[in-house]
Structure formats: C-alpha cells, structure tokens
Amino acid sequence: MADLEERFEIFSAFRLGMIEFFSNDLAEDGMRHRKSSISHRIALRLRPFFPMQYTIDIDTDGADILVWKDDEIPLAIFWSEEYLTEKEKKKAIEYHREKSPGLTLAFSLLHDRSWILIYRFGDDYVEYLHIDKYTFDENVIKRLIIPEKAKDDGQLMLSLRPERKRERRKEAITQDQ
C-alpha cells in the first residue's frame, strides 16, 4: 500500500492528466464513443504524468484504467458517463479491498454539468469531490464510512416474511362464520 506522499503524487498526476483530457478531448460530439475508446484517450493523457517505469492499461484486471509498476498497483480507475450506480461503487470498493491499490478512484463525466464527480476510495471510507471541468478547482462534498462486510460464519440465513395474507384470510373466515 502506498504511503500518503505517494498517494498525493498519484492523485496529482491523475488531476494533471484529466486537465489535459478536458482541455483537448472533451468536445461534446467527441464523447459519444465506446467506453474503451474514451478510456484509451484518458490513458493517453495520463501517460506523460507518470514516470516511465509505470505502465497504463485499459480494461484489465477488472478496472477501466490501471496504472501499475512491477507487481504493485498505484492507481485503479473506474468511470462512467453518468453517476456511478450502486453496483459500480461496490465493484470499486471490492477491487480496492481485494487488490489494495495505492489509490482507487472512480469518476462520473456528467456531460451536462460544469464539474465531474470523483469518488476517492479509502480502506473504510469513500470521499466525494466535485472538480470543475475548466478550472479544476476541487471541492470535497462529503465523506462516508463504508460499512464492514457482513461476516460469513457458514450459516445460511433465510429471510422469512410474516404471512399476513393467511392471517387476513383467517380473520375473514372467522368473521364470516
């Protein structure tokens, strides 16, 4: 796991790459491509801000964009054109917990907004940031604690709902008699 200074440098490289992406690639007509095509454009903009010993891949190991060096993963990125769904957030959280990258980020491009929404994942929290697409000013919106996974003790739990219909039927039958 990366230390605080390294995570700061990685996030700074990500910000600089995204500034380049929004300055050069964010034409409204140019953003209606396949996800892998846009991921490739983002990866190209990130490349100059990471040292040569880092490799940047797209659509690999479960992440949309992956920055890695040797056997370590300094940065994993997930993104969507709209707000991330709960399923996409869970995928990023699980990836962060299982692979332990130095920094896990997700973001929403939100074409109709002047900002992007960044989700920054920690071991036990997710932080939401608004970053202006034009000035790249950062505004932390909120930080939420991620609940621990439910412990699996091997016991199968069945959810049994109360049988209200039967009770109502019994009441109706007794009232008719």
PDB file of C-alpha atoms in Angstrom:
ATOM      1  CA  MET A   1       0.000   0.000   0.000  1.00  0.00           C
ATOM      2  CA  ALA A   2       1.303   3.406  -0.944  1.00  0.00           C
ATOM      3  CA  ASP A   3       2.171   5.952   1.696  1.00  0.00           C
ATOM      4  CA  LEU A   4       0.399   9.303   1.949  1.00  0.00           C
ATOM      5  CA  GLU A   5       3.015  11.215  -0.050  1.00  0.00           C
ATOM      6  CA  GLU A   6       2.934   8.691  -2.897  1.00  0.00           C
ATOM      7  CA  ARG A   7      -0.895   8.763  -2.976  1.00  0.00           C
ATOM      8  CA  PHE A   8      -0.739  12.565  -3.155  1.00  0.00           C
ATOM      9  CA  GLU A   9       1.676  12.371  -6.114  1.00  0.00           C
ATOM     10  CA  ILE A  10      -0.512   9.793  -7.860  1.00  0.00           C
ATOM     11  CA  PHE A  11      -3.631  11.918  -7.374  1.00  0.00           C
ATOM     12  CA  SER A  12      -1.735  14.978  -8.669  1.00  0.00           C
ATOM     13  CA  ALA A  13      -0.700  13.033 -11.788  1.00  0.00           C
ATOM     14  CA  PHE A  14      -4.316  11.946 -12.240  1.00  0.00           C
ATOM     15  CA  ARG A  15      -5.525  15.569 -11.945  1.00  0.00           C
ATOM     16  CA  LEU A  16      -2.954  16.818 -14.464  1.00  0.00           C
ATOM     17  CA  GLY A  17      -3.894  14.079 -16.910  1.00  0.00           C
ATOM     18  CA  MET A  18      -7.576  14.878 -16.511  1.00  0.00           C
ATOM     19  CA  ILE A  19      -6.901  18.579 -17.080  1.00  0.00           C
ATOM     20  CA  GLU A  20      -5.258  17.591 -20.368  1.00  0.00           C
ATOM     21  CA  PHE A  21      -8.173  15.314 -21.196  1.00  0.00           C
ATOM     22  CA  PHE A  22     -10.777  18.013 -20.574  1.00  0.00           C
ATOM     23  CA  SER A  23      -8.733  20.643 -22.390  1.00  0.00           C
ATOM     24  CA  ASN A  24      -8.193  18.541 -25.520  1.00  0.00           C
ATOM     25  CA  ASP A  25     -10.716  15.705 -25.703  1.00  0.00           C
ATOM     26  CA  LEU A  26     -13.936  16.906 -24.144  1.00  0.00           C
ATOM     27  CA  ALA A  27     -15.739  18.011 -27.277  1.00  0.00           C
ATOM     28  CA  GLU A  28     -19.428  17.267 -26.881  1.00  0.00           C
ATOM     29  CA  ASP A  29     -19.562  15.438 -30.221  1.00  0.00           C
ATOM     30  CA  GLY A  30     -16.339  13.567 -29.448  1.00  0.00           C
ATOM     31  CA  MET A  31     -17.572  11.994 -26.237  1.00  0.00           C
ATOM     32  CA  ARG A  32     -20.194   9.736 -27.809  1.00  0.00           C
ATOM     33  CA  HIS A  33     -17.819   6.807 -28.371  1.00  0.00           C
ATOM     34  CA  ARG A  34     -17.457   3.381 -26.845  1.00  0.00           C
ATOM     35  CA  LYS A  35     -16.218   3.307 -23.279  1.00  0.00           C
ATOM     36  CA  SER A  36     -12.937   1.611 -24.198  1.00  0.00           C
ATOM     37  CA  SER A  37     -12.220   4.345 -26.743  1.00  0.00           C
ATOM     38  CA  ILE A  38     -12.674   7.075 -24.129  1.00  0.00           C
ATOM     39  CA  SER A  39     -10.625   5.052 -21.605  1.00  0.00           C
ATOM     40  CA  HIS A  40      -7.844   4.941 -24.185  1.00  0.00           C
ATOM     41  CA  ARG A  41      -7.973   8.738 -24.599  1.00  0.00           C
ATOM     42  CA  ILE A  42      -7.821   9.210 -20.815  1.00  0.00           C
ATOM     43  CA  ALA A  43      -4.888   6.775 -20.538  1.00  0.00           C
ATOM     44  CA  LEU A  44      -3.013   8.680 -23.264  1.00  0.00           C
ATOM     45  CA  ARG A  45      -3.490  11.933 -21.323  1.00  0.00           C
ATOM     46  CA  LEU A  46      -2.340  10.324 -18.051  1.00  0.00           C
ATOM     47  CA  ARG A  47       0.818   8.749 -19.559  1.00  0.00           C
ATOM     48  CA  PRO A  48       3.076  11.879 -19.545  1.00  0.00           C
ATOM     49  CA  PHE A  49       2.450  12.485 -15.843  1.00  0.00           C
ATOM     50  CA  PHE A  50       3.725   9.111 -14.639  1.00  0.00           C
ATOM     51  CA  PRO A  51       7.391   8.011 -14.680  1.00  0.00           C
ATOM     52  CA  MET A  52       8.415   5.653 -17.498  1.00  0.00           C
ATOM     53  CA  GLN A  53       8.604   2.603 -15.196  1.00  0.00           C
ATOM     54  CA  TYR A  54       4.817   2.824 -14.735  1.00  0.00           C
ATOM     55  CA  THR A  55       2.513   1.071 -17.204  1.00  0.00           C
ATOM     56  CA  ILE A  56      -1.004   2.227 -18.000  1.00  0.00           C
ATOM     57  CA  ASP A  57      -3.552  -0.298 -19.282  1.00  0.00           C
ATOM     58  CA  ILE A  58      -7.240  -0.100 -20.034  1.00  0.00           C
ATOM     59  CA  ASP A  59      -9.960  -2.690 -19.440  1.00  0.00           C
ATOM     60  CA  THR A  60      -7.721  -5.027 -17.486  1.00  0.00           C
ATOM     61  CA  ASP A  61      -7.928  -6.831 -14.162  1.00  0.00           C
ATOM     62  CA  GLY A  62     -11.477  -5.547 -13.627  1.00  0.00           C
ATOM     63  CA  ALA A  63     -10.618  -1.827 -13.764  1.00  0.00           C
ATOM     64  CA  ASP A  64     -11.354   0.632 -16.560  1.00  0.00           C
ATOM     65  CA  ILE A  65      -7.846   2.126 -16.323  1.00  0.00           C
ATOM     66  CA  LEU A  66      -4.997   0.582 -14.364  1.00  0.00           C
ATOM     67  CA  VAL A  67      -1.636   2.156 -13.556  1.00  0.00           C
ATOM     68  CA  TRP A  68       0.861  -0.413 -12.367  1.00  0.00           C
ATOM     69  CA  LYS A  69       4.545  -0.802 -11.662  1.00  0.00           C
ATOM     70  CA  ASP A  70       6.092  -4.263 -11.311  1.00  0.00           C
ATOM     71  CA  ASP A  71       3.589  -6.189  -9.158  1.00  0.00           C
ATOM     72  CA  GLU A  72       2.104  -3.119  -7.477  1.00  0.00           C
ATOM     73  CA  ILE A  73      -0.975  -1.151  -8.478  1.00  0.00           C
ATOM     74  CA  PRO A  74      -0.519   2.524  -7.589  1.00  0.00           C
ATOM     75  CA  LEU A  75      -3.806   3.605  -9.246  1.00  0.00           C
ATOM     76  CA  ALA A  76      -7.039   1.897 -10.276  1.00  0.00           C
ATOM     77  CA  ILE A  77      -9.680   3.958 -12.074  1.00  0.00           C
ATOM     78  CA  PHE A  78     -13.349   3.245 -12.721  1.00  0.00           C
ATOM     79  CA  TRP A  79     -15.524   5.707 -14.590  1.00  0.00           C
ATOM     80  CA  SER A  80     -18.954   6.310 -16.033  1.00  0.00           C
ATOM     81  CA  GLU A  81     -20.570   8.971 -18.192  1.00  0.00           C
ATOM     82  CA  GLU A  82     -23.341   9.359 -15.586  1.00  0.00           C
ATOM     83  CA  TYR A  83     -23.409   8.922 -11.819  1.00  0.00           C
ATOM     84  CA  LEU A  84     -22.000   5.586 -10.718  1.00  0.00           C
ATOM     85  CA  THR A  85     -24.619   3.015  -9.851  1.00  0.00           C
ATOM     86  CA  GLU A  86     -24.522   1.220  -6.512  1.00  0.00           C
ATOM     87  CA  LYS A  87     -23.256  -1.860  -8.357  1.00  0.00           C
ATOM     88  CA  GLU A  88     -20.370   0.132  -9.891  1.00  0.00           C
ATOM     89  CA  LYS A  89     -19.473   1.643  -6.497  1.00  0.00           C
ATOM     90  CA  LYS A  90     -19.499  -1.807  -4.892  1.00  0.00           C
ATOM     91  CA  LYS A  91     -17.249  -3.096  -7.672  1.00  0.00           C
ATOM     92  CA  ALA A  92     -14.724  -0.307  -6.977  1.00  0.00           C
ATOM     93  CA  ILE A  93     -14.901  -0.887  -3.199  1.00  0.00           C
ATOM     94  CA  GLU A  94     -14.376  -4.631  -3.609  1.00  0.00           C
ATOM     95  CA  TYR A  95     -11.497  -4.033  -6.019  1.00  0.00           C
ATOM     96  CA  HIS A  96      -9.873  -1.665  -3.518  1.00  0.00           C
ATOM     97  CA  ARG A  97     -10.254  -4.159  -0.675  1.00  0.00           C
ATOM     98  CA  GLU A  98      -9.051  -7.185  -2.646  1.00  0.00           C
ATOM     99  CA  LYS A  99      -6.193  -5.735  -4.729  1.00  0.00           C
ATOM    100  CA  SER A 100      -5.066  -2.978  -2.305  1.00  0.00           C
ATOM    101  CA  PRO A 101      -4.013  -0.396  -4.891  1.00  0.00           C
ATOM    102  CA  GLY A 102      -2.312   2.724  -3.606  1.00  0.00           C
ATOM    103  CA  LEU A 103      -5.301   4.766  -4.756  1.00  0.00           C
ATOM    104  CA  THR A 104      -8.669   3.764  -6.165  1.00  0.00           C
ATOM    105  CA  LEU A 105     -10.670   6.443  -7.950  1.00  0.00           C
ATOM    106  CA  ALA A 106     -13.934   6.470  -9.809  1.00  0.00           C
ATOM    107  CA  PHE A 107     -15.464   9.394 -11.598  1.00  0.00           C
ATOM    108  CA  SER A 108     -18.564  10.480 -13.450  1.00  0.00           C
ATOM    109  CA  LEU A 109     -18.107  12.671 -16.521  1.00  0.00           C
ATOM    110  CA  LEU A 110     -21.597  14.225 -16.338  1.00  0.00           C
ATOM    111  CA  HIS A 111     -21.767  15.945 -19.731  1.00  0.00           C
ATOM    112  CA  ASP A 112     -24.499  18.358 -18.662  1.00  0.00           C
ATOM    113  CA  ARG A 113     -22.547  19.640 -15.643  1.00  0.00           C
ATOM    114  CA  SER A 114     -19.584  22.002 -15.359  1.00  0.00           C
ATOM    115  CA  TRP A 115     -17.888  19.610 -12.925  1.00  0.00           C
ATOM    116  CA  ILE A 116     -17.012  15.950 -12.650  1.00  0.00           C
ATOM    117  CA  LEU A 117     -17.772  13.853  -9.606  1.00  0.00           C
ATOM    118  CA  ILE A 118     -14.771  11.994  -8.208  1.00  0.00           C
ATOM    119  CA  TYR A 119     -15.143   9.074  -5.815  1.00  0.00           C
ATOM    120  CA  ARG A 120     -11.931   8.531  -3.845  1.00  0.00           C
ATOM    121  CA  PHE A 121     -11.902   5.195  -2.019  1.00  0.00           C
ATOM    122  CA  GLY A 122     -10.049   4.508   1.207  1.00  0.00           C
ATOM    123  CA  ASP A 123      -9.925   1.370   3.290  1.00  0.00           C
ATOM    124  CA  ASP A 124     -13.044   2.292   5.243  1.00  0.00           C
ATOM    125  CA  TYR A 125     -14.464   5.364   3.501  1.00  0.00           C
ATOM    126  CA  VAL A 126     -15.441   6.880   0.191  1.00  0.00           C
ATOM    127  CA  GLU A 127     -14.908  10.580  -0.397  1.00  0.00           C
ATOM    128  CA  TYR A 128     -16.971  12.552  -2.914  1.00  0.00           C
ATOM    129  CA  LEU A 129     -15.368  15.507  -4.684  1.00  0.00           C
ATOM    130  CA  HIS A 130     -16.605  17.960  -7.283  1.00  0.00           C
ATOM    131  CA  ILE A 131     -13.862  19.097  -9.626  1.00  0.00           C
ATOM    132  CA  ASP A 132     -14.581  21.932 -12.035  1.00  0.00           C
ATOM    133  CA  LYS A 133     -14.007  20.842 -15.650  1.00  0.00           C
ATOM    134  CA  TYR A 134     -12.498  24.173 -16.643  1.00  0.00           C
ATOM    135  CA  THR A 135     -10.511  25.448 -13.643  1.00  0.00           C
ATOM    136  CA  PHE A 136     -10.074  22.048 -11.978  1.00  0.00           C
ATOM    137  CA  ASP A 137     -10.804  23.575  -8.592  1.00  0.00           C
ATOM    138  CA  GLU A 138     -11.551  20.844  -6.080  1.00  0.00           C
ATOM    139  CA  ASN A 139     -14.434  20.846  -3.614  1.00  0.00           C
ATOM    140  CA  VAL A 140     -14.865  17.977  -1.129  1.00  0.00           C
ATOM    141  CA  ILE A 141     -18.588  17.279  -0.873  1.00  0.00           C
ATOM    142  CA  LYS A 142     -18.756  14.508   1.713  1.00  0.00           C
ATOM    143  CA  ARG A 143     -17.006  11.520   3.197  1.00  0.00           C
ATOM    144  CA  LEU A 144     -18.940   8.366   4.011  1.00  0.00           C
ATOM    145  CA  ILE A 145     -17.838   5.409   6.087  1.00  0.00           C
ATOM    146  CA  ILE A 146     -18.055   2.115   4.211  1.00  0.00           C
ATOM    147  CA  PRO A 147     -19.753  -0.494   6.395  1.00  0.00           C
ATOM    148  CA  GLU A 148     -17.799  -3.651   7.067  1.00  0.00           C
ATOM    149  CA  LYS A 149     -18.751  -6.685   5.066  1.00  0.00           C
ATOM    150  CA  ALA A 150     -21.155  -8.984   6.852  1.00  0.00           C
ATOM    151  CA  LYS A 151     -19.204 -11.821   8.388  1.00  0.00           C
ATOM    152  CA  ASP A 152     -19.965 -15.173   6.847  1.00  0.00           C
ATOM    153  CA  ASP A 153     -19.951 -17.828   9.528  1.00  0.00           C
ATOM    154  CA  GLY A 154     -21.130 -20.505   7.100  1.00  0.00           C
ATOM    155  CA  GLN A 155     -24.706 -20.363   8.365  1.00  0.00           C
ATOM    156  CA  LEU A 156     -27.345 -19.979   5.697  1.00  0.00           C
ATOM    157  CA  MET A 157     -29.843 -17.334   6.727  1.00  0.00           C
ATOM    158  CA  LEU A 158     -33.322 -17.442   5.279  1.00  0.00           C
ATOM    159  CA  SER A 159     -35.469 -14.377   5.407  1.00  0.00           C
ATOM    160  CA  LEU A 160     -38.927 -15.384   6.471  1.00  0.00           C
ATOM    161  CA  ARG A 161     -41.629 -12.807   5.991  1.00  0.00           C
ATOM    162  CA  PRO A 162     -44.681 -12.798   8.187  1.00  0.00           C
ATOM    163  CA  GLU A 163     -47.601 -14.421   6.457  1.00  0.00           C
ATOM    164  CA  ARG A 164     -50.064 -11.573   6.520  1.00  0.00           C
ATOM    165  CA  LYS A 165     -52.289 -12.916   3.759  1.00  0.00           C
ATOM    166  CA  ARG A 166     -53.031 -16.106   5.666  1.00  0.00           C
ATOM    167  CA  GLU A 167     -53.733 -14.137   8.826  1.00  0.00           C
ATOM    168  CA  ARG A 168     -56.127 -11.871   6.908  1.00  0.00           C
ATOM    169  CA  ARG A 169     -57.835 -14.880   5.348  1.00  0.00           C
ATOM    170  CA  LYS A 170     -58.255 -16.499   8.755  1.00  0.00           C
ATOM    171  CA  GLU A 171     -59.727 -13.267  10.108  1.00  0.00           C
ATOM    172  CA  ALA A 172     -62.109 -13.041   7.149  1.00  0.00           C
ATOM    173  CA  ILE A 173     -63.198 -16.665   7.563  1.00  0.00           C
ATOM    174  CA  THR A 174     -63.847 -16.261  11.305  1.00  0.00           C
ATOM    175  CA  GLN A 175     -65.823 -13.057  10.685  1.00  0.00           C
ATOM    176  CA  ASP A 176     -67.989 -14.783   8.044  1.00  0.00           C
ATOM    177  CA  GLN A 177     -68.962 -17.574  10.442  1.00  0.00           C
TER     178      GLN A 177
END
